[in-house]
Coordinates of N, CA and C in Angstrom, one line a residue:
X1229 N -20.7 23.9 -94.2 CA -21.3 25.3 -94.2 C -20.6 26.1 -95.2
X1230 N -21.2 27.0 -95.6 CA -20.4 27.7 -96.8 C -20.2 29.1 -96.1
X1231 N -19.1 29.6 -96.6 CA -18.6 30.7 -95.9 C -18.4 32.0 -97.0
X1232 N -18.9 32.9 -96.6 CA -18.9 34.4 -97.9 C -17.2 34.5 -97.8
X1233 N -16.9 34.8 -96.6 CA -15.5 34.8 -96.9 C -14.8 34.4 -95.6
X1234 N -14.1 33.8 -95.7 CA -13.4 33.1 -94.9 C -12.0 33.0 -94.2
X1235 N -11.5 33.7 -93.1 CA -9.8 34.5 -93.3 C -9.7 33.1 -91.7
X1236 N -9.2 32.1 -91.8 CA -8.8 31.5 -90.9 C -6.9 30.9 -90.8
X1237 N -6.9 31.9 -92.0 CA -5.6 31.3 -92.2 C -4.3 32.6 -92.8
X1238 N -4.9 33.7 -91.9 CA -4.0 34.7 -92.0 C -4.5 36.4 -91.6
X1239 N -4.1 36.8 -91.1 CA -4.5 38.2 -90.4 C -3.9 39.7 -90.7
X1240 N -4.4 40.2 -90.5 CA -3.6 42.0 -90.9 C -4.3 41.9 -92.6
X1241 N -6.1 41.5 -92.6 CA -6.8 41.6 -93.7 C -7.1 42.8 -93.8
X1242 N -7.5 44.0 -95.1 CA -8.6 44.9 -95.1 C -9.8 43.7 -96.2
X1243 N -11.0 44.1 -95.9 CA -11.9 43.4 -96.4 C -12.8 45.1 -96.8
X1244 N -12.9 45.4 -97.6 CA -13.9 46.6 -97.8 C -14.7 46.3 -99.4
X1245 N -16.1 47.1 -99.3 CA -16.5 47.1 -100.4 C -16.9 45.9 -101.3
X1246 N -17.7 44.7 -100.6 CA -17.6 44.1 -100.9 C -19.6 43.6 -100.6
X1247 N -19.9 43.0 -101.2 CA -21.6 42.4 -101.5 C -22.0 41.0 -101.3
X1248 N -21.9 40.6 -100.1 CA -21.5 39.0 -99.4 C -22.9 38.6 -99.3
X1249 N -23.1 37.5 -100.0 CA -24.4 36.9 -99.5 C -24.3 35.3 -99.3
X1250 N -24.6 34.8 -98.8 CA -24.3 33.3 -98.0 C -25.3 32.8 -97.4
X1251 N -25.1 31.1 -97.7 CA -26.3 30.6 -96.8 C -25.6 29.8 -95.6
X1252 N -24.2 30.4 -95.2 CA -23.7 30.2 -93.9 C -23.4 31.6 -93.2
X1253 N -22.1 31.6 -92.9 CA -21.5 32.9 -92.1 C -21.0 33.8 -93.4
X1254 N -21.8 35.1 -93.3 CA -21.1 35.9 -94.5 C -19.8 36.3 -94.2
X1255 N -19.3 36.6 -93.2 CA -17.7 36.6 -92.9 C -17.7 35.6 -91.5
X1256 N -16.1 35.3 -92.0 CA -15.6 34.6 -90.4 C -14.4 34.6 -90.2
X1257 N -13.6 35.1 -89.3 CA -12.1 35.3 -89.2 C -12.0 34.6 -87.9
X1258 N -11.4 33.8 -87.6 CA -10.7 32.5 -86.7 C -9.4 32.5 -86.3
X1259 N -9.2 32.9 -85.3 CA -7.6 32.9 -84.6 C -6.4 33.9 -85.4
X1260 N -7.0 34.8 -86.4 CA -6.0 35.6 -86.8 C -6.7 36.9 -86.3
X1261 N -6.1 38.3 -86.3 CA -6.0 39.3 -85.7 C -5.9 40.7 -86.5
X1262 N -6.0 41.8 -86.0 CA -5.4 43.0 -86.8 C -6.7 43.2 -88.4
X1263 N -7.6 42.7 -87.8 CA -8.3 42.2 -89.3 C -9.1 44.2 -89.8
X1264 N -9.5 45.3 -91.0 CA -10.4 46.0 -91.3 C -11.3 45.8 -91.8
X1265 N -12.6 45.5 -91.4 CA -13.6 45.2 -92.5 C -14.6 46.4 -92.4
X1266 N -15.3 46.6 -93.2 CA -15.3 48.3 -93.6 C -16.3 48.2 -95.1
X1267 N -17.0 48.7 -94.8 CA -18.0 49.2 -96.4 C -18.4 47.8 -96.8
X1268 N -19.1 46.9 -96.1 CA -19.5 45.6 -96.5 C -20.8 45.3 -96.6
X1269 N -21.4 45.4 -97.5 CA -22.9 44.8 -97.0 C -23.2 42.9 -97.0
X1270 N -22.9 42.2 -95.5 CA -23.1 40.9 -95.6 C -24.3 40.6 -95.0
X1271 N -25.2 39.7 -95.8 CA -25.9 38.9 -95.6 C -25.9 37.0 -96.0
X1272 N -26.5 37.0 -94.4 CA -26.7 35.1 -93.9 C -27.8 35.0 -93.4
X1273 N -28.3 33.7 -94.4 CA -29.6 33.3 -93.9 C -29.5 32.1 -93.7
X1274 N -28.6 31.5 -92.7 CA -28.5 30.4 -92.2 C -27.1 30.1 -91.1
X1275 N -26.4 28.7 -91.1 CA -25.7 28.6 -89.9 C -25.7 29.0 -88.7
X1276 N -26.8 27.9 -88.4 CA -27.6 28.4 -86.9 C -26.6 28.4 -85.8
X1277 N -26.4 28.7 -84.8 CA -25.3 29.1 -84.0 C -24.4 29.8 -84.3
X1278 N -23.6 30.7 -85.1 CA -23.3 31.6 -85.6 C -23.8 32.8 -86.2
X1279 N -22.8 34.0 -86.6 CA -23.0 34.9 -87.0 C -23.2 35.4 -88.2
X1280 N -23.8 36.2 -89.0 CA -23.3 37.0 -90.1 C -22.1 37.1 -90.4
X1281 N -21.5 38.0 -89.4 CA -20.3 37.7 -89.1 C -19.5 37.1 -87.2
X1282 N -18.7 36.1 -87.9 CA -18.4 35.6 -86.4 C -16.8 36.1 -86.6
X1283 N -17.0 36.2 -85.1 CA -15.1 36.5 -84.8 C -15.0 35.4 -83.7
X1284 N -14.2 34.7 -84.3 CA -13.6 33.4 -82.9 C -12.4 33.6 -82.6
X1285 N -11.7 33.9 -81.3 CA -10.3 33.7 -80.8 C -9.3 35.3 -82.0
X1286 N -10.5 36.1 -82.1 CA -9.4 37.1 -82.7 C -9.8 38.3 -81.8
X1287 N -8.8 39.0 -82.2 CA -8.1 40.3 -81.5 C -8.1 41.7 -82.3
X1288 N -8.3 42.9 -81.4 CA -8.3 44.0 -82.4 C -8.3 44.2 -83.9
X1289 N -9.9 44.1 -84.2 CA -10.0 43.9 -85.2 C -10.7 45.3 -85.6
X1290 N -10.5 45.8 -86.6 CA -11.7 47.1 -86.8 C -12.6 47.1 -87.7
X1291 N -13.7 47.2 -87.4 CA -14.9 46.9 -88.3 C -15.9 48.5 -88.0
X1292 N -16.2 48.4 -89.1 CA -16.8 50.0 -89.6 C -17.8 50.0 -91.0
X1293 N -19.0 50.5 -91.0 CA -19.8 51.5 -92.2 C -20.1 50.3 -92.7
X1294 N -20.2 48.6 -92.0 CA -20.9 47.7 -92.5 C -22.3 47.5 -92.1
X1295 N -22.7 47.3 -93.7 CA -24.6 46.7 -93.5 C -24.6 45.2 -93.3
X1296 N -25.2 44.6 -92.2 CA -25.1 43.1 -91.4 C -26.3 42.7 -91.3
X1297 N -26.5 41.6 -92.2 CA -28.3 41.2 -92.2 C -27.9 39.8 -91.6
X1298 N -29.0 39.2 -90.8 CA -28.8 37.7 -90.5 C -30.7 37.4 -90.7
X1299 N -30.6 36.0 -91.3 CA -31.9 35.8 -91.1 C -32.2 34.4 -90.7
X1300 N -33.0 33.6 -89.7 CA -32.7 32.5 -89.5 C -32.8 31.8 -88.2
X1301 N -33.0 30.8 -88.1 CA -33.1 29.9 -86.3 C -31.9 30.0 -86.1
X1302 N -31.3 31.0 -84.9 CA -30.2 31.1 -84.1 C -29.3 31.9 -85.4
X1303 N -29.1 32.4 -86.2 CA -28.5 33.0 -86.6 C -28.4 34.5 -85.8
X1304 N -27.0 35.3 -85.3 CA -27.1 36.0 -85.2 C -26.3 37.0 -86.1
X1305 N -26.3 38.6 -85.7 CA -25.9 39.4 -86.4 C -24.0 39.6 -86.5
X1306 N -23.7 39.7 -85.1 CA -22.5 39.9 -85.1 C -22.5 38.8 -83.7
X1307 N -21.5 38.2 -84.0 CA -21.3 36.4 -82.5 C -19.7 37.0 -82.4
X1308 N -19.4 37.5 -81.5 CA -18.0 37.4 -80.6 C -17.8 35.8 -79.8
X1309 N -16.9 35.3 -80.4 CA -17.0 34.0 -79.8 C -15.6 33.7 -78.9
X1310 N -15.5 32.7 -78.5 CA -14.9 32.6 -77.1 C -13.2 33.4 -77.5
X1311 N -12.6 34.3 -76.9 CA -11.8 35.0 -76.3 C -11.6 35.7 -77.7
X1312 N -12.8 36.5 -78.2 CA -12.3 37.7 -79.1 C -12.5 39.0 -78.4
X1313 N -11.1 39.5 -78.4 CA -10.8 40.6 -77.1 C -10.5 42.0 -78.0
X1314 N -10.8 43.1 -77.3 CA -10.4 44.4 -78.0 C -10.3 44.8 -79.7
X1315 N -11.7 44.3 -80.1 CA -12.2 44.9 -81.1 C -13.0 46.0 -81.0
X1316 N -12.1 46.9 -82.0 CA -13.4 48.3 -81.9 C -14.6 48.3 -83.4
X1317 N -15.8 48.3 -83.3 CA -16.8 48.6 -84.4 C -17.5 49.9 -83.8
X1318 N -17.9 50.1 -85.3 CA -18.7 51.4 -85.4 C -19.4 51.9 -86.8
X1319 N -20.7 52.5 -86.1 CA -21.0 53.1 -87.7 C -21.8 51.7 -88.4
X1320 N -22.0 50.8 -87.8 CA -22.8 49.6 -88.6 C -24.2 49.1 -88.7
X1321 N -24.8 48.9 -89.4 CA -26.1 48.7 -89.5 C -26.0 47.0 -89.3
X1322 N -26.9 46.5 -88.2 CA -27.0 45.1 -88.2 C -28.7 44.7 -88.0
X1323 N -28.9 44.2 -88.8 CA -30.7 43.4 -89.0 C -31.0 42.6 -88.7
X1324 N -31.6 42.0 -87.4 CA -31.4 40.3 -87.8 C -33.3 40.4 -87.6
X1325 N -33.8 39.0 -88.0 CA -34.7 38.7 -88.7 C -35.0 37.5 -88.2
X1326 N -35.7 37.3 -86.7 CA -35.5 35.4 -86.8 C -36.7 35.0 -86.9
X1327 N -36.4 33.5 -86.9 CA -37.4 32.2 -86.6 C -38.0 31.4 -86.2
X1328 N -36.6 32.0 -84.7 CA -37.6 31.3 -83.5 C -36.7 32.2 -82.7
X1329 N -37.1 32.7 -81.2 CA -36.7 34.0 -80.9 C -35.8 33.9 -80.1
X1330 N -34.6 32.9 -80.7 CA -33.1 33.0 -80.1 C -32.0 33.3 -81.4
X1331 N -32.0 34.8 -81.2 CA -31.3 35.6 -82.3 C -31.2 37.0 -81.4
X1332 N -29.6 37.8 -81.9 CA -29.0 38.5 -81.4 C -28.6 39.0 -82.4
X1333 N -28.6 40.6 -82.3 CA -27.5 41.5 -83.1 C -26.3 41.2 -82.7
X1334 N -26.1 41.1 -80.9 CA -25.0 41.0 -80.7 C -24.6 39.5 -79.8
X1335 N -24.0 38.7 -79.9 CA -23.7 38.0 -78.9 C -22.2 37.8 -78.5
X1336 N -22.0 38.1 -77.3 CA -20.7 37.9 -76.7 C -20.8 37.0 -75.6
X1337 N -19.8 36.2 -76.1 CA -19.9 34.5 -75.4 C -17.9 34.9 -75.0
X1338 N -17.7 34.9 -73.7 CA -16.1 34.8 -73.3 C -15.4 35.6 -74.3
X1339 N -15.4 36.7 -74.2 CA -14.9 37.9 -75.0 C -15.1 39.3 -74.1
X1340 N -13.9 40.4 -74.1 CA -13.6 41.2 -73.2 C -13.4 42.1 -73.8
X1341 N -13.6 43.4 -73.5 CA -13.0 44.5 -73.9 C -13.3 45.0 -75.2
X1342 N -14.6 44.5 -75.9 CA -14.8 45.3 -76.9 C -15.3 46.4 -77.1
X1343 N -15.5 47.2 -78.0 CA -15.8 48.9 -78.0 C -16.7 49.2 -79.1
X1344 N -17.9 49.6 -79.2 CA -18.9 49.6 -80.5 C -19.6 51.1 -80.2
X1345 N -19.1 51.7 -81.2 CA -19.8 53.1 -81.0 C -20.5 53.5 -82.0
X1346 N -22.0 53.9 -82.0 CA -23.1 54.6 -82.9 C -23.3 53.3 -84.0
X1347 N -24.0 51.9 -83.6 CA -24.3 51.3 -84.5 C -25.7 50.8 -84.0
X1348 N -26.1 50.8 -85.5 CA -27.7 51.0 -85.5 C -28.1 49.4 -85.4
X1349 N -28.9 49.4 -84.3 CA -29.4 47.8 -84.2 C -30.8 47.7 -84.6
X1350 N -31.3 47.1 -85.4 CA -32.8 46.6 -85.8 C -32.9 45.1 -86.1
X1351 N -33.3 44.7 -84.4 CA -33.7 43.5 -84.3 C -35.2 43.3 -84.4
X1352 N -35.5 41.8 -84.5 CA -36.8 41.5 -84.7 C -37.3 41.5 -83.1
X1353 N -38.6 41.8 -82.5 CA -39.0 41.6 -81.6 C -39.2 41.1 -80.4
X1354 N -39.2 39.7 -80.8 CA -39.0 38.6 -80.1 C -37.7 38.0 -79.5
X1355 N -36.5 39.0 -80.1 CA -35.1 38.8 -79.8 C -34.6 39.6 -78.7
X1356 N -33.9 39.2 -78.1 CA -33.1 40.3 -77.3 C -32.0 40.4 -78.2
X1357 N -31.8 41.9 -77.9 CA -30.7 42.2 -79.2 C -29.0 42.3 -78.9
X1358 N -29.0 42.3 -77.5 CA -27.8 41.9 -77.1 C -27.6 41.4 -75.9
X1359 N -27.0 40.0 -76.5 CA -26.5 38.9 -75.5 C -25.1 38.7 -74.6
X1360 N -25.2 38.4 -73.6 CA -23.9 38.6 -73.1 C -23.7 36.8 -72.3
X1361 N -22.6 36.6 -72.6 CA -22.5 34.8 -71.5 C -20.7 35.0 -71.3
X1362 N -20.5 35.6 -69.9 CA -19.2 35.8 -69.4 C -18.5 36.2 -70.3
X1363 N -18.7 38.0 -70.6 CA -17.9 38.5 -71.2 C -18.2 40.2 -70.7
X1364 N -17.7 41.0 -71.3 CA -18.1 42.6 -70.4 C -17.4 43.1 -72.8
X1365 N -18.4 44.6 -72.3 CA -18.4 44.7 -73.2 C -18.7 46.7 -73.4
X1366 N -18.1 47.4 -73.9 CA -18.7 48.9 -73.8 C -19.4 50.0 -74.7
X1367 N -20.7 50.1 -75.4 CA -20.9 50.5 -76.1 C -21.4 52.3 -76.0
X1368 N -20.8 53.0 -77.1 CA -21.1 54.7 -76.9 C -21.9 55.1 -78.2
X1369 N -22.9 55.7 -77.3 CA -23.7 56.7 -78.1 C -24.8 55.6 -79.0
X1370 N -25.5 54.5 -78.2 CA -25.8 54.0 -78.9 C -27.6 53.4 -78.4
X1371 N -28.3 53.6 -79.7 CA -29.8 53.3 -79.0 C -30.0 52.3 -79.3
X1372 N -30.9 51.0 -78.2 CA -31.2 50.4 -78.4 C -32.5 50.1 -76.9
X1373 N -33.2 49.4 -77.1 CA -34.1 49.0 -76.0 C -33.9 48.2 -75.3
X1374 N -33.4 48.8 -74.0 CA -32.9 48.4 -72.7 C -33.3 47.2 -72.1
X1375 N -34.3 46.8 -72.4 CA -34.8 45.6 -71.9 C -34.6 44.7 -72.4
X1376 N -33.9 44.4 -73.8 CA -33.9 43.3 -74.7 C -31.8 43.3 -74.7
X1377 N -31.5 43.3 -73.4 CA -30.2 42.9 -73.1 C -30.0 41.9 -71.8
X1378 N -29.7 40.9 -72.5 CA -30.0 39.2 -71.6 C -28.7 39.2 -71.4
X1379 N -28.3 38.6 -70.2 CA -27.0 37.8 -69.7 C -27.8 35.9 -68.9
X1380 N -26.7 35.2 -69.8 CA -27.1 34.1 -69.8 C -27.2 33.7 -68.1
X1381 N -27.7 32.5 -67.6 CA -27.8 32.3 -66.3 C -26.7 31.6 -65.8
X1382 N -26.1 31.6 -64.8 CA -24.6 31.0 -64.5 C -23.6 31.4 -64.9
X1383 N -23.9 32.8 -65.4 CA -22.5 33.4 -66.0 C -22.7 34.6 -65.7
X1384 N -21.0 35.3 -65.6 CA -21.3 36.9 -65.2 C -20.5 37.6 -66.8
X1385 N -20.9 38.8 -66.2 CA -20.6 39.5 -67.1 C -20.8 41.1 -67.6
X1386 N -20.5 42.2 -68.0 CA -20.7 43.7 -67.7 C -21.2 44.4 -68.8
X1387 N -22.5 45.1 -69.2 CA -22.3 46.0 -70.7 C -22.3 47.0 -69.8
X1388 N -20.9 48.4 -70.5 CA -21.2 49.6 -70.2 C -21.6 50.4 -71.1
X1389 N -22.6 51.3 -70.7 CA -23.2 52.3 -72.1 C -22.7 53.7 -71.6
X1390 N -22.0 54.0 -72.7 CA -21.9 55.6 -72.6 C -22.3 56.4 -73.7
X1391 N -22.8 57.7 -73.3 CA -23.0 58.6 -74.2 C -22.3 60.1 -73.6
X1392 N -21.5 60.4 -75.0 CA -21.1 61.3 -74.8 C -21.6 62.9 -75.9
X1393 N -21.3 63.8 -75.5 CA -22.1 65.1 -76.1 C -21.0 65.9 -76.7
X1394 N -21.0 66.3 -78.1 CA -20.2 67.2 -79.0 C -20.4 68.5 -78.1
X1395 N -19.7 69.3 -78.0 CA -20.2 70.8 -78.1 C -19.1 71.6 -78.5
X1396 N -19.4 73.1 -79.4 CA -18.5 73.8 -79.6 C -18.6 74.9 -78.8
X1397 N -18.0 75.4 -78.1 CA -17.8 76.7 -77.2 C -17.2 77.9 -78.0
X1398 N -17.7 79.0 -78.4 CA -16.6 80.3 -79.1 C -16.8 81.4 -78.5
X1399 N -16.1 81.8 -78.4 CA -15.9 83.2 -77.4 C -15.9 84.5 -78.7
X1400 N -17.4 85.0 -78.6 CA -17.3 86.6 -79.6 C -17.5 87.7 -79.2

């Protein structure tokens, strides 16, 4: 599989500003941690079971102001894969585009405690856009259609949605 970029062999990355296009995983970071990725526009149009971008076995990672295209059978947008714990994203545009209608913006497979606030999902149709298979997960301020959020069968697992409201109060 070919990889846009590939960090499995070292962590405390910034990755910004960068124009990734792949016909596997446009990013993938593997057992390292502490990773920024920020100002990216990646696109993948392939490596079915995976992500645009996949995170396997990493940890607080911060991801922000990326455009995330996936297109493809089973490709998804963003794949949290087994024990990627306490990442916060935000601010990201993810597209996915499939081929046959097992494709996610989001999938979290055994992954805990992540935090995604105001990221814009535009999935295709036929997809549920966020998947969950024994993991819990908290998203704020964020729209998407409520019905197109699957939890696999035989597995548990939690999304929380919050929205919260700005206001400025002035006393004249």
């Amino acid at each position: 599989n070919a990889y846009g970029i590939n960090l499995d062999t070292t962590g405390n990355n910034t990755v910004t500003f960068n124009l990734i296009n792949s016909s596997g995983r446009g990013i993938s970071i593997s057992g390292k941690s502490n990773n920024n990725l920020s100002y990216n526009n990646i696109t993948s149009v392939g490596d079915a079971g995976a992500g645009a971008l996949t995170l396997s076995s990493v940890n607080y990672n911060k991801i922000h102001f990326n455009q995330i295209n996936s297109t493809g059978a089973n490709v998804y947008g963003i794949f949290f894969s087994t024990t990627s714990n306490h990442n916060i994203l935000g601010e990201n545009t993810i597209r996915t585009k499939d081929t046959t209608s097992d494709v996610n913006a989001y999938f979290f497979r055994s992954s805990y405690n992540n935090t995604i606030t105001h990221d814009t999902l535009l999935s295709s149709v036929s997809s549920n856009q966020i998947r969950m298979q024994t993991s819990n997960a908290t998203m704020i301020n964020m729209s998407f259609n409520k019905y197109n959020v699957s939890f696999d069968g035989g597995t548990s697992g939690a999304l929380t949605i919050q929205w919260y409201v700005y206001v400025n109060v002035s006393n004249n």
